[in-house]
Short mmCIF file of C-alpha atoms in Angstrom, two decimals:
data_model
loop_
_atom_site.label_atom_id
_atom_site.label_comp_id
_atom_site.label_asym_id
_atom_site.label_seq_id
_atom_site.Cartn_x
_atom_site.Cartn_y
_atom_site.Cartn_z
CA MET O 12 -22.24 -12.93 21.69
CA ILE O 13 -22.90 -9.74 23.21
CA LYS O 14 -21.62 -7.25 22.31
CA GLU O 15 -18.70 -6.78 25.20
CA GLY O 16 -17.90 -10.74 24.52
CA LYS O 17 -17.20 -8.94 21.13
CA LYS O 18 -15.58 -6.23 22.46
CA LEU O 19 -12.98 -8.10 24.00
CA ILE O 20 -12.04 -10.64 21.62
CA TRP O 21 -11.95 -7.77 18.85
CA GLN O 22 -8.84 -6.74 21.63
CA ASP O 23 -6.38 -9.26 20.43
CA TYR O 24 -6.72 -7.87 16.71
CA GLN O 25 -5.17 -4.48 17.55
CA LYS O 26 -1.58 -3.47 17.03
CA GLU O 27 0.48 -0.45 19.22
CA ILE O 28 0.60 2.67 16.20
CA ALA O 29 3.00 4.89 17.39
CA GLY O 30 1.50 8.56 17.42
CA ASP O 31 4.58 11.13 15.77
CA HIS O 32 8.16 10.84 15.81
CA PHE O 33 8.68 8.70 12.62
CA PHE O 34 11.15 7.41 10.06
CA TYR O 35 9.86 6.99 7.24
CA VAL O 36 11.50 4.71 4.06
CA ARG O 37 10.73 4.09 0.14
CA SER O 38 9.47 1.60 -1.57
CA CYS O 39 11.78 0.59 -4.27
CA ILE O 40 8.80 -0.21 -6.67
CA ARG O 41 6.53 2.19 -5.88
CA GLN O 42 7.67 5.33 -7.22
CA THR O 43 7.66 3.56 -10.81
CA PHE O 44 4.30 2.83 -10.03
CA PHE O 45 1.94 4.92 -8.58
CA PRO O 46 4.51 8.00 -8.69
CA GLY O 47 2.76 10.43 -6.31
CA SER O 48 1.80 7.98 -3.38
CA GLU O 49 4.76 8.47 -1.28
CA TRP O 50 4.76 12.02 -2.27
CA ALA O 51 1.54 12.24 -0.45
CA PHE O 52 1.90 10.65 2.86
CA ILE O 53 4.66 12.42 3.68
CA LYS O 54 2.49 15.81 3.06
CA ILE O 55 0.19 14.20 4.73
CA LEU O 56 1.96 13.77 7.92
CA LYS O 57 3.99 16.63 7.98
CA GLU O 58 1.47 19.38 6.49
CA PHE O 59 -1.78 18.39 7.50
CA LEU O 60 -1.41 16.33 10.74
CA HIS O 61 1.27 17.87 11.62
CA LYS O 62 3.58 15.12 12.61
CA ASP O 63 7.55 14.60 12.41
CA LEU O 64 8.62 12.80 9.66
CA TYR O 65 11.87 11.48 8.78
CA GLU O 66 13.59 9.40 6.32
CA ASN O 67 17.08 9.16 5.12
CA PRO O 68 18.76 9.15 1.13
CA ALA O 69 21.25 7.26 2.21
CA HIS O 70 18.60 4.52 2.93
CA THR O 71 18.28 1.80 0.21
CA THR O 72 16.15 -1.47 -0.93
CA CYS O 73 15.30 -3.77 1.60
CA THR O 74 16.55 -6.63 -0.66
CA GLY O 75 12.63 -8.18 -0.39
CA ILE O 76 11.89 -8.43 -3.64
CA GLY O 77 15.45 -10.22 -4.32
CA TYR O 78 14.97 -12.42 -1.24
CA HIS O 79 11.66 -13.88 -1.71
CA THR O 80 13.27 -14.97 -5.08
CA ASP O 81 16.12 -17.47 -3.92
CA VAL O 82 18.41 -14.56 -5.46
CA VAL O 83 19.52 -12.47 -1.62
CA PRO O 84 20.41 -14.38 0.93
CA PHE O 85 18.52 -14.30 3.73
CA ASP O 86 22.01 -13.21 5.89
CA THR O 87 22.42 -10.58 3.64
CA THR O 88 18.95 -9.32 3.81
CA MET O 89 19.19 -9.17 7.28
CA THR O 90 22.09 -6.85 7.79
CA VAL O 91 20.42 -4.28 4.42
CA ALA O 92 18.32 -3.79 7.21
CA ALA O 93 20.18 -4.15 10.44
CA ARG O 94 21.76 -0.69 8.25
CA GLN O 95 18.22 0.53 7.90
CA PHE O 96 18.14 0.61 11.26
CA ALA O 97 21.35 2.11 11.92
CA LEU O 98 20.45 4.78 9.56
CA MET O 99 16.98 5.50 12.14
CA THR O 100 19.32 4.78 15.16
CA GLU O 101 21.93 7.76 14.45
CA ALA O 102 19.25 10.19 13.21
CA GLY O 103 16.98 9.47 16.67
CA TYR O 104 14.26 8.16 15.78
CA GLU O 105 12.27 4.22 17.09
CA ASN O 106 9.45 4.20 15.21
CA LEU O 107 9.72 2.90 11.32
CA ILE O 108 7.41 3.25 8.85
CA PRO O 109 7.97 1.18 5.27
CA SER O 110 5.89 2.87 2.56
CA CYS O 111 6.12 -0.76 1.48
CA ILE O 112 3.79 -3.98 2.49
CA THR O 113 7.45 -6.67 1.29
CA SER O 114 9.35 -4.33 3.20
CA PHE O 115 6.65 -4.50 6.48
CA GLY O 116 7.03 -8.32 6.32
CA LEU O 117 10.47 -8.89 5.86
CA TYR O 118 11.31 -6.82 8.36
CA THR O 119 8.97 -8.00 10.94
CA GLU O 120 10.39 -11.62 10.10
CA ILE O 121 13.45 -10.39 11.50
CA LEU O 122 12.78 -8.63 13.88
CA GLU O 123 10.78 -12.18 14.85
CA THR O 124 14.00 -13.92 13.82
CA TRP O 125 16.01 -12.05 15.83
CA ARG O 126 13.69 -12.52 19.06
CA GLU O 127 13.97 -16.22 18.43
CA PHE O 128 17.38 -16.69 17.64
CA PRO O 129 19.31 -14.35 19.18
CA GLU O 130 22.34 -15.94 18.45
CA VAL O 131 21.45 -14.81 14.57
CA GLU O 132 21.21 -11.22 15.84
CA ALA O 133 24.51 -11.45 17.23
CA ARG O 134 25.82 -12.88 14.30
CA VAL O 135 24.12 -10.22 11.86
CA ARG O 136 25.50 -7.07 14.32
CA GLU O 137 28.72 -8.46 13.75
CA PHE O 138 28.17 -8.63 10.23
CA LEU O 139 26.73 -4.47 9.79
CA TRP O 140 30.29 -3.83 12.00
CA LYS O 141 33.19 -5.27 10.15
CA ALA O 142 30.93 -4.06 6.55
CA THR O 143 30.19 0.24 8.02
CA ARG O 144 31.60 0.48 11.31
CA ARG O 145 27.94 0.70 12.92
CA GLU O 146 25.52 -0.21 15.78
CA PHE O 147 22.01 -0.25 15.78
CA LYS O 148 18.49 -0.37 17.97
CA LYS O 149 16.20 -2.30 17.23
CA PRO O 150 12.54 -0.32 16.36
CA LYS O 151 10.77 0.25 19.07
CA ASN O 152 7.52 0.57 17.09
CA LEU O 153 7.28 -1.21 13.68
CA ALA O 154 4.47 -0.61 11.25
CA HIS O 155 3.15 -0.02 8.26
CA ALA O 156 2.29 3.30 6.81
CA SER O 157 -1.47 2.50 5.82
CA ASP O 158 -1.38 2.21 9.71
CA VAL O 159 -0.61 4.92 10.55
CA ILE O 160 -3.11 6.16 7.84
CA PHE O 161 -5.20 4.50 8.98
CA LYS O 162 -4.52 5.21 12.81
CA PHE O 163 -5.86 9.09 12.06
CA ARG O 164 -8.38 8.44 9.48
CA ASN O 165 -11.04 10.55 11.17
CA GLN O 166 -8.33 13.38 11.20
CA ILE O 167 -7.83 13.24 7.41
CA ALA O 168 -11.65 13.12 8.09
CA ALA O 169 -12.14 15.70 9.64
CA GLN O 170 -9.99 17.83 6.88
CA ALA O 171 -11.26 16.68 4.51
CA LYS O 172 -13.11 18.44 0.82
CA TYR O 173 -14.72 15.45 -0.32
CA ARG O 174 -16.11 12.22 1.11
CA LEU O 175 -16.45 8.53 -1.05
CA VAL O 176 -20.12 10.35 -1.62
CA ASN O 177 -21.74 9.93 -4.85
CA LYS O 178 -22.29 13.59 -5.18
CA LEU O 179 -25.40 12.95 -7.17
CA THR O 180 -27.40 10.48 -5.79
CA GLY O 181 -25.81 10.68 -1.61
CA GLU O 182 -25.25 7.28 -1.78
CA PRO O 183 -21.82 5.79 -0.84
CA LEU O 184 -19.03 4.85 -3.52
CA ARG O 185 -19.35 0.95 -3.58
CA VAL O 186 -15.17 0.45 -2.60
CA VAL O 187 -13.13 -3.02 -3.39
CA GLU O 188 -10.54 -2.93 -0.51
CA HIS O 189 -7.19 -5.21 -0.88
CA ILE O 190 -5.00 -5.92 1.23
CA GLY O 191 -1.39 -6.89 0.70
CA CYS O 192 -0.23 -10.97 1.81
CA HIS O 193 2.56 -9.57 2.93
CA TYR O 194 0.99 -7.15 5.69
CA ALA O 195 -1.30 -10.15 8.36
CA LYS O 196 -1.08 -13.37 6.60
CA MET O 197 2.90 -13.95 6.93
CA PHE O 198 1.98 -12.94 10.88
CA PRO O 199 -0.95 -12.45 12.07
CA SER O 200 -0.83 -10.31 15.03
CA LYS O 201 1.28 -7.83 12.95
CA GLY O 202 -1.40 -6.81 11.30
CA VAL O 203 -4.87 -4.23 12.13
CA GLY O 204 -7.75 -7.18 13.04
CA GLY O 205 -4.70 -9.87 11.35
CA ALA O 206 -5.60 -12.03 8.92
CA GLU O 207 -9.36 -13.10 9.84
CA TYR O 208 -10.04 -9.92 9.86
CA PRO O 209 -8.27 -6.94 8.07
CA TYR O 210 -9.90 -3.69 9.13
CA VAL O 211 -6.81 -1.34 7.88
CA LEU O 212 -8.70 -0.22 4.86
CA THR O 213 -12.10 -0.97 5.66
CA GLY O 214 -11.58 1.60 8.25
CA MET O 215 -10.53 4.01 6.85
CA VAL O 216 -13.43 4.09 3.67
CA GLU O 217 -16.01 3.15 7.01
CA SER O 218 -14.62 6.60 8.20
CA TRP O 219 -14.36 8.23 4.95
CA GLY O 220 -18.17 7.98 3.73
CA GLY O 221 -17.71 5.03 0.97
CA GLN O 222 -18.89 1.10 1.36
CA VAL O 223 -17.04 -1.71 1.63
CA ILE O 224 -18.07 -4.38 -0.80
CA ASP O 225 -17.87 -8.33 0.66
CA TYR O 226 -17.26 -10.35 -2.07
CA PRO O 227 -16.37 -14.00 -2.05
CA GLU O 228 -13.22 -14.15 -3.70
CA ARG O 229 -11.98 -10.88 -1.28
CA ARG O 230 -8.76 -12.95 0.50
CA HIS O 231 -7.58 -14.21 -2.72
CA CYS O 232 -4.21 -13.22 -3.30
CA CYS O 233 -4.16 -10.08 -6.20
CA GLY O 234 -1.55 -12.97 -8.61
CA PHE O 235 1.53 -11.11 -7.69
CA GLY O 236 3.40 -13.04 -5.53
CA PHE O 237 6.65 -12.69 -6.96
CA ARG O 238 8.06 -16.29 -8.48
CA GLN O 239 4.01 -16.01 -9.70
CA TYR O 240 5.30 -13.36 -12.28
CA LEU O 241 8.87 -12.26 -11.83
CA VAL O 242 9.31 -16.47 -13.32
CA GLN O 243 7.44 -15.78 -17.87
CA ALA O 244 6.45 -18.62 -17.84
CA ASN O 245 4.19 -18.23 -14.45
CA ARG O 246 2.68 -15.42 -16.20
CA GLY O 247 -0.88 -17.38 -16.86
CA PHE O 248 -0.89 -18.11 -13.02
CA SER O 249 -0.78 -14.43 -11.98
CA ILE O 250 -3.23 -12.95 -13.62
CA ALA O 251 -5.64 -16.02 -13.44
CA CYS O 252 -5.32 -14.62 -9.53
CA SER O 253 -6.55 -11.33 -10.58
CA LYS O 254 -9.31 -12.53 -13.03
CA LYS O 255 -10.83 -14.68 -10.43
CA LYS O 256 -10.85 -11.83 -8.83
CA PHE O 257 -12.45 -9.80 -10.38
CA ASP O 258 -15.00 -11.97 -12.19
CA SER O 259 -15.68 -12.23 -8.28
CA MET O 260 -16.32 -8.91 -7.94
CA GLU O 261 -17.78 -7.68 -10.76
CA PRO O 262 -21.88 -9.07 -10.15
CA TYR O 263 -21.58 -6.10 -6.69
CA LYS O 264 -20.66 -3.07 -9.47
CA PRO O 265 -17.94 -1.67 -7.27
CA ASP O 266 -17.06 2.10 -7.85
CA MET O 267 -13.56 1.29 -7.35
CA ILE O 268 -10.90 -0.62 -6.04
CA ILE O 269 -8.17 0.99 -2.55
CA THR O 270 -5.36 -1.27 -1.65
CA ASN O 271 -2.29 -0.46 0.65
CA CYS O 272 0.62 -3.43 -1.62
CA PRO O 273 3.12 -1.43 -3.97
CA GLY O 274 2.14 -4.66 -6.12
CA CYS O 275 -1.25 -5.50 -5.40
CA PRO O 276 -3.15 -1.56 -7.13
CA MET O 277 0.14 -2.82 -10.03
CA PHE O 278 -1.31 -6.15 -11.90
CA LEU O 279 -5.12 -5.06 -10.41
CA ASP O 280 -4.34 -2.08 -12.65
CA ARG O 281 -2.52 -3.45 -15.64
CA TRP O 282 -3.87 -6.87 -15.44
CA GLN O 283 -8.04 -5.17 -16.53
CA TYR O 284 -5.93 -3.97 -19.64
CA VAL O 285 -4.70 -7.45 -20.63
CA ILE O 286 -7.98 -9.43 -20.12
CA GLY O 287 -9.65 -7.51 -21.91
CA GLU O 288 -7.05 -7.64 -24.81
CA MET O 289 -6.68 -11.26 -24.30
CA GLU O 290 -10.45 -11.97 -23.83
CA GLY O 291 -12.52 -8.65 -25.22
CA LYS O 292 -13.52 -8.22 -21.25
CA THR O 293 -13.91 -5.49 -19.16
CA TYR O 294 -14.95 -5.22 -15.77
CA GLY O 295 -16.39 -1.81 -15.62
CA PRO O 296 -19.76 -0.29 -17.24
CA ASP O 297 -19.82 0.44 -20.98
CA GLY O 298 -16.03 -1.39 -21.18
CA HIS O 299 -13.98 0.95 -19.08
CA GLY O 300 -12.69 -0.49 -15.51
CA ILE O 301 -12.43 -0.61 -12.95
CA PRO O 302 -10.19 2.44 -10.64
CA VAL O 303 -8.14 1.25 -9.14
CA PHE O 304 -6.42 3.43 -6.29
CA THR O 305 -3.31 3.19 -3.26
CA TYR O 306 -4.40 4.46 -0.19
CA GLU O 307 -2.69 8.03 -0.10
CA GLU O 308 -3.95 8.47 -3.56
CA VAL O 309 -7.94 8.23 -1.71
CA ALA O 310 -6.81 10.49 0.72
CA GLY O 311 -5.63 12.43 -1.45
CA LEU O 312 -7.68 13.60 -3.06
CA LEU O 313 -9.94 13.78 0.14
CA LEU O 314 -7.84 16.21 0.96
CA GLY O 315 -7.53 18.24 -2.17
CA LEU O 316 -4.51 16.98 -3.58
CA ASP O 317 -4.77 17.62 -7.63
CA PRO O 318 -5.78 14.48 -9.35
CA TRP O 319 -2.39 14.45 -11.90
CA ARG O 320 0.31 15.16 -9.20
CA LEU O 321 -0.84 12.48 -7.26
CA GLY O 322 -0.17 10.60 -10.19
CA LEU O 323 -3.45 9.01 -11.39
CA GLN O 324 -2.50 9.86 -14.89
CA VAL O 325 -0.32 6.68 -14.70
CA HIS O 326 -2.73 4.39 -14.21
CA GLN O 327 -4.01 1.94 -17.11
CA VAL O 328 -7.88 2.39 -16.02
CA SER O 329 -8.53 5.89 -16.26
CA CYS O 330 -9.78 7.03 -12.61
CA GLU O 331 -12.21 9.59 -13.73
CA SER O 332 -15.15 8.35 -13.32
CA VAL O 333 -14.30 8.63 -10.08
CA LEU O 334 -13.27 11.81 -9.77
CA ASP O 335 -16.46 12.72 -11.65
CA LYS O 336 -18.72 10.82 -9.24
CA ILE O 337 -17.59 12.53 -5.62
CA GLY O 338 -16.81 16.06 -7.65
CA ILE O 339 -13.93 16.70 -7.43
CA GLU O 340 -12.11 19.14 -9.57
CA TYR O 341 -10.41 18.59 -11.94
CA ASP O 342 -8.38 20.31 -15.15
CA PRO O 343 -8.34 17.62 -18.47
CA ASP O 344 -6.23 19.45 -20.72
CA GLU O 345 -3.28 19.06 -16.70
CA LYS O 346 -3.29 15.63 -17.38
CA TYR O 347 -0.44 15.13 -19.40
CA LYS O 348 1.63 17.20 -18.83
CA SER O 349 4.67 17.66 -16.71
CA LEU O 350 5.14 19.52 -13.21
CA ASP O 351 7.18 21.79 -14.94
CA GLY O 352 3.86 22.44 -17.73
CA LYS O 353 5.87 20.39 -20.11
CA ASP O 354 3.77 17.98 -22.79
CA LEU O 355 4.14 14.35 -21.67
CA GLY O 356 2.95 13.03 -24.73
CA ARG O 357 -0.58 10.21 -24.95
CA PRO O 358 -0.39 6.80 -24.17
CA GLU O 359 -1.44 4.79 -26.65
CA VAL O 360 -4.87 3.89 -26.78
CA PRO O 361 -5.61 0.23 -25.79
CA SER O 362 -8.20 -1.43 -27.84
CA VAL O 363 -10.80 -2.89 -26.07
CA LEU O 364 -10.41 -1.43 -22.56
CA LYS O 365 -11.85 2.24 -22.26
CA VAL O 366 -9.55 4.57 -20.88
#
């Protein structure tokens, strides 16, 4: 195919991402799993990119986990989302950025439902009014937080102190990118690159100097899938999905994994410990694992933010191998100290996975 034809086709896989004045909605679980990621996102947007970002402490969970596990009815979920939209409207914002992939997918599903069935939107507006006496405007632009970092990836690269490059060899780090299922598999037109060629994380890695690894199970689910994990009897399926991915990527010797979903890094990180305990199997060199990062952590590290302020000490797979390859400075003695310098104690060492 001629180059111009490729460019024309690729236009169909792009999405509009607002450039400023963001209403940010946090995740209900990310601060537990990876506590520095949302802090880093806000810091990067405000202090490095000088963007206007507002968050309202009165916003709540989107109910996505309850909705996808058939605990919360869709009408309730839509009314909760309508309240979030009302908070955004009252604050004078139009560009909604959810931190969570599930929230992003859920808000997209709600807006698409209302577009197809206006009578449902009218019903939800009535629910919200009766419950809170609030009204709202729908978001003018809905983008996931990773879309925003993707949009400004080159500006971040221009300010970065480090690159995804091995300081000793000069070679790019080999990176596995993993896209959350709710980013573009539900509504392909809402993700950069769609469901077929998701480019949101690949674009970051390439701009920041790394090399993306293409491997057979690249688009396979991490295994979270709410009912796969929350129903205890199904957890074997969850870990089997992650193991299938690890087995597939292992021959390509990745230096790290980067993700854009709350659940994916949690499971790709923790399941490496579990697989080690169950089968004595590890996927990194010399008994170590493959470090797993959120995209905010990677951006923050490259911009020179402290690894422990980013929360890397709560990862199951230790991240020091990547820090050492890049040449990022850190103090090992500060790893398990709180922000006010108190000793947090040491986690129990796994019996197989080296940390």
